[in-house]
């Protein structure tokens, strides 16, 4: 009898413990939901505020014709756009409902930056730029109007922001409340007519339509692609079996292939994509175990240049070497009439244990490489030297074609020099001597990086 009482007491104690644990879990869940709700509401209200500010600034930009005033407006517009995008990213919404809005905010911020850069060069928005601003202004008005409706719904209690997570495929395990989840579909619908902007920036619409300029020739067969793969790799005398991994769609349609040592069970693998047009290797990666490094960066560079020449890339010059995890990555760019063509980039990975080529990537080269009609050089090196600080110890001044964010190109004088023991590259436009870019070289344990 006493044993039964003890058992009942222990059982009751256990049930109380389970009840206490369940109550704690419930409280923790409610606290978490409150925390999420507060976070989402803050992000949502910030999004609406920044979009409203962006609309106001777009209107001001259409009125302000003074360069100084316009610069301040465009700088603020850039800030409001990128901050709005950051807050949009904090909301637990599905990508399908936010992709157009995020793209619009990206374009808005980047276009403001582009115009402000032109403003710094003394170029106020012209007719074409003002038309683009008017399109963006009308789109911002639509977006702001829809967001204000949603804000009112939240304030009136018709929308419960923390339950937005349900639309993204996740829940907190609670039945739906009377307030409905935030519906961003009207906002997404308002963004369907986002204007297509053509300008010198990374979010310009024409980048999506860019086609490879470095490809020529007829389309090849899968069998031909397999032959190219066998002859391209640095196989070190092994026999390789080639398998198809399917087709690759995109700007450069390609065959995706995998190579394994024939007749062996091994973790060693080579994967690569070969363009259907012209049969060019777009990229290649060789996976194998590495031994201790024995080669220097200089030796790796020589191996990369020799490999490129044997594969038909005989007009490349090395620009940097990065060493990491027993592999040296060598960057090479095309050269035309002594001019470095930085857009035409090839990267080659060299194993530092035996010099074998483990990686190859030629997307930049294949997208950009053609014979250029280079513009005349109107500013001479002597004039560039006068623009340099007297403390800079110049190592070289040479011609280089550099890319813009929109894949346009500018011919520049590349000045390499040291200041206070640190290495810099500065690029001067050959037409007017203006500075297009300044890079600082950061020395790391793996090699040199530019920032």
mmCIF file with all atom_site columns, N, CA and C in Angstrom, residues 176-209:
data_model
loop_
_atom_site.group_PDB
_atom_site.id
_atom_site.type_symbol
_atom_site.label_atom_id
_atom_site.label_alt_id
_atom_site.label_comp_id
_atom_site.label_asym_id
_atom_site.label_entity_id
_atom_site.label_seq_id
_atom_site.pdbx_PDB_ins_code
_atom_site.Cartn_x
_atom_site.Cartn_y
_atom_site.Cartn_z
_atom_site.occupancy
_atom_site.B_iso_or_equiv
_atom_site.pdbx_formal_charge
_atom_site.auth_seq_id
_atom_site.auth_comp_id
_atom_site.auth_asym_id
_atom_site.auth_atom_id
_atom_site.pdbx_PDB_model_num
ATOM 1   N N  . UNK A 1 176 ? -4.052 29.565 -37.013 1.00 0.00 ? 176 UNK A N  1
ATOM 2   C CA . UNK A 1 176 ? -4.136 30.930 -37.526 1.00 0.00 ? 176 UNK A CA 1
ATOM 3   C C  . UNK A 1 176 ? -5.027 31.798 -36.663 1.00 0.00 ? 176 UNK A C  1
ATOM 4   N N  . UNK A 1 177 ? -4.572 33.027 -36.450 1.00 0.00 ? 177 UNK A N  1
ATOM 5   C CA . UNK A 1 177 ? -5.375 33.996 -35.718 1.00 0.00 ? 177 UNK A CA 1
ATOM 6   C C  . UNK A 1 177 ? -6.397 34.605 -36.663 1.00 0.00 ? 177 UNK A C  1
ATOM 7   N N  . UNK A 1 178 ? -7.247 35.438 -36.123 1.00 0.00 ? 178 UNK A N  1
ATOM 8   C CA . UNK A 1 178 ? -8.204 36.147 -36.975 1.00 0.00 ? 178 UNK A CA 1
ATOM 9   C C  . UNK A 1 178 ? -7.509 37.112 -37.925 1.00 0.00 ? 178 UNK A C  1
ATOM 10  N N  . UNK A 1 179 ? -6.495 37.868 -37.453 1.00 0.00 ? 179 UNK A N  1
ATOM 11  C CA . UNK A 1 179 ? -5.776 38.711 -38.414 1.00 0.00 ? 179 UNK A CA 1
ATOM 12  C C  . UNK A 1 179 ? -5.121 37.844 -39.488 1.00 0.00 ? 179 UNK A C  1
ATOM 13  N N  . UNK A 1 180 ? -5.143 38.312 -40.715 1.00 0.00 ? 180 UNK A N  1
ATOM 14  C CA . UNK A 1 180 ? -4.609 37.552 -41.846 1.00 0.00 ? 180 UNK A CA 1
ATOM 15  C C  . UNK A 1 180 ? -3.122 37.836 -42.051 1.00 0.00 ? 180 UNK A C  1
ATOM 16  N N  . UNK A 1 181 ? -2.390 36.867 -42.607 1.00 0.00 ? 181 UNK A N  1
ATOM 17  C CA . UNK A 1 181 ? -0.979 37.126 -42.927 1.00 0.00 ? 181 UNK A CA 1
ATOM 18  C C  . UNK A 1 181 ? -0.857 38.273 -43.930 1.00 0.00 ? 181 UNK A C  1
ATOM 19  N N  . UNK A 1 182 ? 0.247  38.991 -43.839 1.00 0.00 ? 182 UNK A N  1
ATOM 20  C CA . UNK A 1 182 ? 0.500  40.099 -44.765 1.00 0.00 ? 182 UNK A CA 1
ATOM 21  C C  . UNK A 1 182 ? 0.548  39.581 -46.198 1.00 0.00 ? 182 UNK A C  1
ATOM 22  N N  . UNK A 1 183 ? -0.259 40.176 -47.056 1.00 0.00 ? 183 UNK A N  1
ATOM 23  C CA . UNK A 1 183 ? -0.310 39.778 -48.464 1.00 0.00 ? 183 UNK A CA 1
ATOM 24  C C  . UNK A 1 183 ? 0.427  40.822 -49.290 1.00 0.00 ? 183 UNK A C  1
ATOM 25  N N  . UNK A 1 184 ? 1.581  40.429 -49.826 1.00 0.00 ? 184 UNK A N  1
ATOM 26  C CA . UNK A 1 184 ? 2.387  41.356 -50.627 1.00 0.00 ? 184 UNK A CA 1
ATOM 27  C C  . UNK A 1 184 ? 2.110  41.209 -52.128 1.00 0.00 ? 184 UNK A C  1
ATOM 28  N N  . UNK A 1 185 ? 1.090  40.433 -52.482 1.00 0.00 ? 185 UNK A N  1
ATOM 29  C CA . UNK A 1 185 ? 0.806  40.248 -53.905 1.00 0.00 ? 185 UNK A CA 1
ATOM 30  C C  . UNK A 1 185 ? 0.429  41.554 -54.609 1.00 0.00 ? 185 UNK A C  1
ATOM 31  N N  . UNK A 1 186 ? -0.357 42.442 -53.959 1.00 0.00 ? 186 UNK A N  1
ATOM 32  C CA . UNK A 1 186 ? -0.625 43.728 -54.629 1.00 0.00 ? 186 UNK A CA 1
ATOM 33  C C  . UNK A 1 186 ? 0.655  44.527 -54.890 1.00 0.00 ? 186 UNK A C  1
ATOM 34  N N  . UNK A 1 187 ? 1.622  44.445 -53.957 1.00 0.00 ? 187 UNK A N  1
ATOM 35  C CA . UNK A 1 187 ? 2.898  45.127 -54.161 1.00 0.00 ? 187 UNK A CA 1
ATOM 36  C C  . UNK A 1 187 ? 3.645  44.501 -55.333 1.00 0.00 ? 187 UNK A C  1
ATOM 37  N N  . UNK A 1 188 ? 3.656  43.162 -55.356 1.00 0.00 ? 188 UNK A N  1
ATOM 38  C CA . UNK A 1 188 ? 4.336  42.472 -56.455 1.00 0.00 ? 188 UNK A CA 1
ATOM 39  C C  . UNK A 1 188 ? 3.688  42.820 -57.799 1.00 0.00 ? 188 UNK A C  1
ATOM 40  N N  . UNK A 1 189 ? 2.354  42.929 -57.814 1.00 0.00 ? 189 UNK A N  1
ATOM 41  C CA . UNK A 1 189 ? 1.649  43.289 -59.042 1.00 0.00 ? 189 UNK A CA 1
ATOM 42  C C  . UNK A 1 189 ? 2.021  44.693 -59.497 1.00 0.00 ? 189 UNK A C  1
ATOM 43  N N  . UNK A 1 190 ? 2.153  45.607 -58.524 1.00 0.00 ? 190 UNK A N  1
ATOM 44  C CA . UNK A 1 190 ? 2.531  46.987 -58.858 1.00 0.00 ? 190 UNK A CA 1
ATOM 45  C C  . UNK A 1 190 ? 3.918  47.056 -59.465 1.00 0.00 ? 190 UNK A C  1
ATOM 46  N N  . UNK A 1 191 ? 4.765  46.061 -59.167 1.00 0.00 ? 191 UNK A N  1
ATOM 47  C CA . UNK A 1 191 ? 6.140  46.058 -59.658 1.00 0.00 ? 191 UNK A CA 1
ATOM 48  C C  . UNK A 1 191 ? 6.294  45.352 -61.005 1.00 0.00 ? 191 UNK A C  1
ATOM 49  N N  . UNK A 1 192 ? 5.175  44.857 -61.572 1.00 0.00 ? 192 UNK A N  1
ATOM 50  C CA . UNK A 1 192 ? 5.270  44.152 -62.852 1.00 0.00 ? 192 UNK A CA 1
ATOM 51  C C  . UNK A 1 192 ? 5.778  45.044 -63.974 1.00 0.00 ? 192 UNK A C  1
ATOM 52  N N  . UNK A 1 193 ? 5.504  46.337 -63.852 1.00 0.00 ? 193 UNK A N  1
ATOM 53  C CA . UNK A 1 193 ? 5.884  47.275 -64.916 1.00 0.00 ? 193 UNK A CA 1
ATOM 54  C C  . UNK A 1 193 ? 7.166  48.029 -64.600 1.00 0.00 ? 193 UNK A C  1
ATOM 55  N N  . UNK A 1 194 ? 8.074  47.396 -63.842 1.00 0.00 ? 194 UNK A N  1
ATOM 56  C CA . UNK A 1 194 ? 9.346  48.037 -63.529 1.00 0.00 ? 194 UNK A CA 1
ATOM 57  C C  . UNK A 1 194 ? 10.060 48.423 -64.824 1.00 0.00 ? 194 UNK A C  1
ATOM 58  N N  . UNK A 1 195 ? 10.467 49.688 -64.975 1.00 0.00 ? 195 UNK A N  1
ATOM 59  C CA . UNK A 1 195 ? 11.078 50.124 -66.237 1.00 0.00 ? 195 UNK A CA 1
ATOM 60  C C  . UNK A 1 195 ? 12.409 49.453 -66.503 1.00 0.00 ? 195 UNK A C  1
ATOM 61  N N  . UNK A 1 196 ? 12.676 49.208 -67.778 1.00 0.00 ? 196 UNK A N  1
ATOM 62  C CA . UNK A 1 196 ? 13.975 48.670 -68.179 1.00 0.00 ? 196 UNK A CA 1
ATOM 63  C C  . UNK A 1 196 ? 14.955 49.828 -68.318 1.00 0.00 ? 196 UNK A C  1
ATOM 64  N N  . UNK A 1 197 ? 16.034 49.772 -67.543 1.00 0.00 ? 197 UNK A N  1
ATOM 65  C CA . UNK A 1 197 ? 17.010 50.862 -67.554 1.00 0.00 ? 197 UNK A CA 1
ATOM 66  C C  . UNK A 1 197 ? 18.269 50.433 -68.281 1.00 0.00 ? 197 UNK A C  1
ATOM 67  N N  . UNK A 1 198 ? 18.698 51.246 -69.226 1.00 0.00 ? 198 UNK A N  1
ATOM 68  C CA . UNK A 1 198 ? 19.950 51.011 -69.936 1.00 0.00 ? 198 UNK A CA 1
ATOM 69  C C  . UNK A 1 198 ? 20.924 52.098 -69.508 1.00 0.00 ? 198 UNK A C  1
ATOM 70  N N  . UNK A 1 199 ? 21.945 51.711 -68.745 1.00 0.00 ? 199 UNK A N  1
ATOM 71  C CA . UNK A 1 199 ? 22.904 52.692 -68.236 1.00 0.00 ? 199 UNK A CA 1
ATOM 72  C C  . UNK A 1 199 ? 24.163 51.961 -67.817 1.00 0.00 ? 199 UNK A C  1
ATOM 73  N N  . UNK A 1 200 ? 25.140 52.700 -67.346 1.00 0.00 ? 200 UNK A N  1
ATOM 74  C CA . UNK A 1 200 ? 26.450 52.137 -67.019 1.00 0.00 ? 200 UNK A CA 1
ATOM 75  C C  . UNK A 1 200 ? 26.474 51.704 -65.561 1.00 0.00 ? 200 UNK A C  1
ATOM 76  N N  . UNK A 1 201 ? 25.844 50.570 -65.263 1.00 0.00 ? 201 UNK A N  1
ATOM 77  C CA . UNK A 1 201 ? 25.799 50.093 -63.890 1.00 0.00 ? 201 UNK A CA 1
ATOM 78  C C  . UNK A 1 201 ? 25.504 48.609 -63.854 1.00 0.00 ? 201 UNK A C  1
ATOM 79  N N  . UNK A 1 202 ? 25.797 47.920 -62.728 1.00 0.00 ? 202 UNK A N  1
ATOM 80  C CA . UNK A 1 202 ? 25.672 46.466 -62.672 1.00 0.00 ? 202 UNK A CA 1
ATOM 81  C C  . UNK A 1 202 ? 24.243 45.954 -62.767 1.00 0.00 ? 202 UNK A C  1
ATOM 82  N N  . UNK A 1 203 ? 23.232 46.800 -62.534 1.00 0.00 ? 203 UNK A N  1
ATOM 83  C CA . UNK A 1 203 ? 21.849 46.349 -62.626 1.00 0.00 ? 203 UNK A CA 1
ATOM 84  C C  . UNK A 1 203 ? 21.171 46.844 -63.901 1.00 0.00 ? 203 UNK A C  1
ATOM 85  N N  . UNK A 1 204 ? 21.969 47.271 -64.854 1.00 0.00 ? 204 UNK A N  1
ATOM 86  C CA . UNK A 1 204 ? 21.425 47.701 -66.136 1.00 0.00 ? 204 UNK A CA 1
ATOM 87  C C  . UNK A 1 204 ? 20.832 46.503 -66.876 1.00 0.00 ? 204 UNK A C  1
ATOM 88  N N  . UNK A 1 205 ? 19.692 46.727 -67.533 1.00 0.00 ? 205 UNK A N  1
ATOM 89  C CA . UNK A 1 205 ? 18.987 45.630 -68.194 1.00 0.00 ? 205 UNK A CA 1
ATOM 90  C C  . UNK A 1 205 ? 19.807 44.986 -69.305 1.00 0.00 ? 205 UNK A C  1
ATOM 91  N N  . UNK A 1 206 ? 20.684 45.760 -69.957 1.00 0.00 ? 206 UNK A N  1
ATOM 92  C CA . UNK A 1 206 ? 21.379 45.188 -71.113 1.00 0.00 ? 206 UNK A CA 1
ATOM 93  C C  . UNK A 1 206 ? 22.365 44.103 -70.718 1.00 0.00 ? 206 UNK A C  1
ATOM 94  N N  . UNK A 1 207 ? 22.739 44.029 -69.430 1.00 0.00 ? 207 UNK A N  1
ATOM 95  C CA . UNK A 1 207 ? 23.647 42.960 -69.000 1.00 0.00 ? 207 UNK A CA 1
ATOM 96  C C  . UNK A 1 207 ? 22.988 41.597 -69.123 1.00 0.00 ? 207 UNK A C  1
ATOM 97  N N  . UNK A 1 208 ? 21.671 41.557 -68.904 1.00 0.00 ? 208 UNK A N  1
ATOM 98  C CA . UNK A 1 208 ? 20.967 40.284 -68.981 1.00 0.00 ? 208 UNK A CA 1
ATOM 99  C C  . UNK A 1 208 ? 20.919 39.768 -70.416 1.00 0.00 ? 208 UNK A C  1
ATOM 100 N N  . UNK A 1 209 ? 21.141 40.657 -71.378 1.00 0.00 ? 209 UNK A N  1
ATOM 101 C CA . UNK A 1 209 ? 21.089 40.252 -72.780 1.00 0.00 ? 209 UNK A CA 1
ATOM 102 C C  . UNK A 1 209 ? 22.478 40.076 -73.386 1.00 0.00 ? 209 UNK A C  1
#
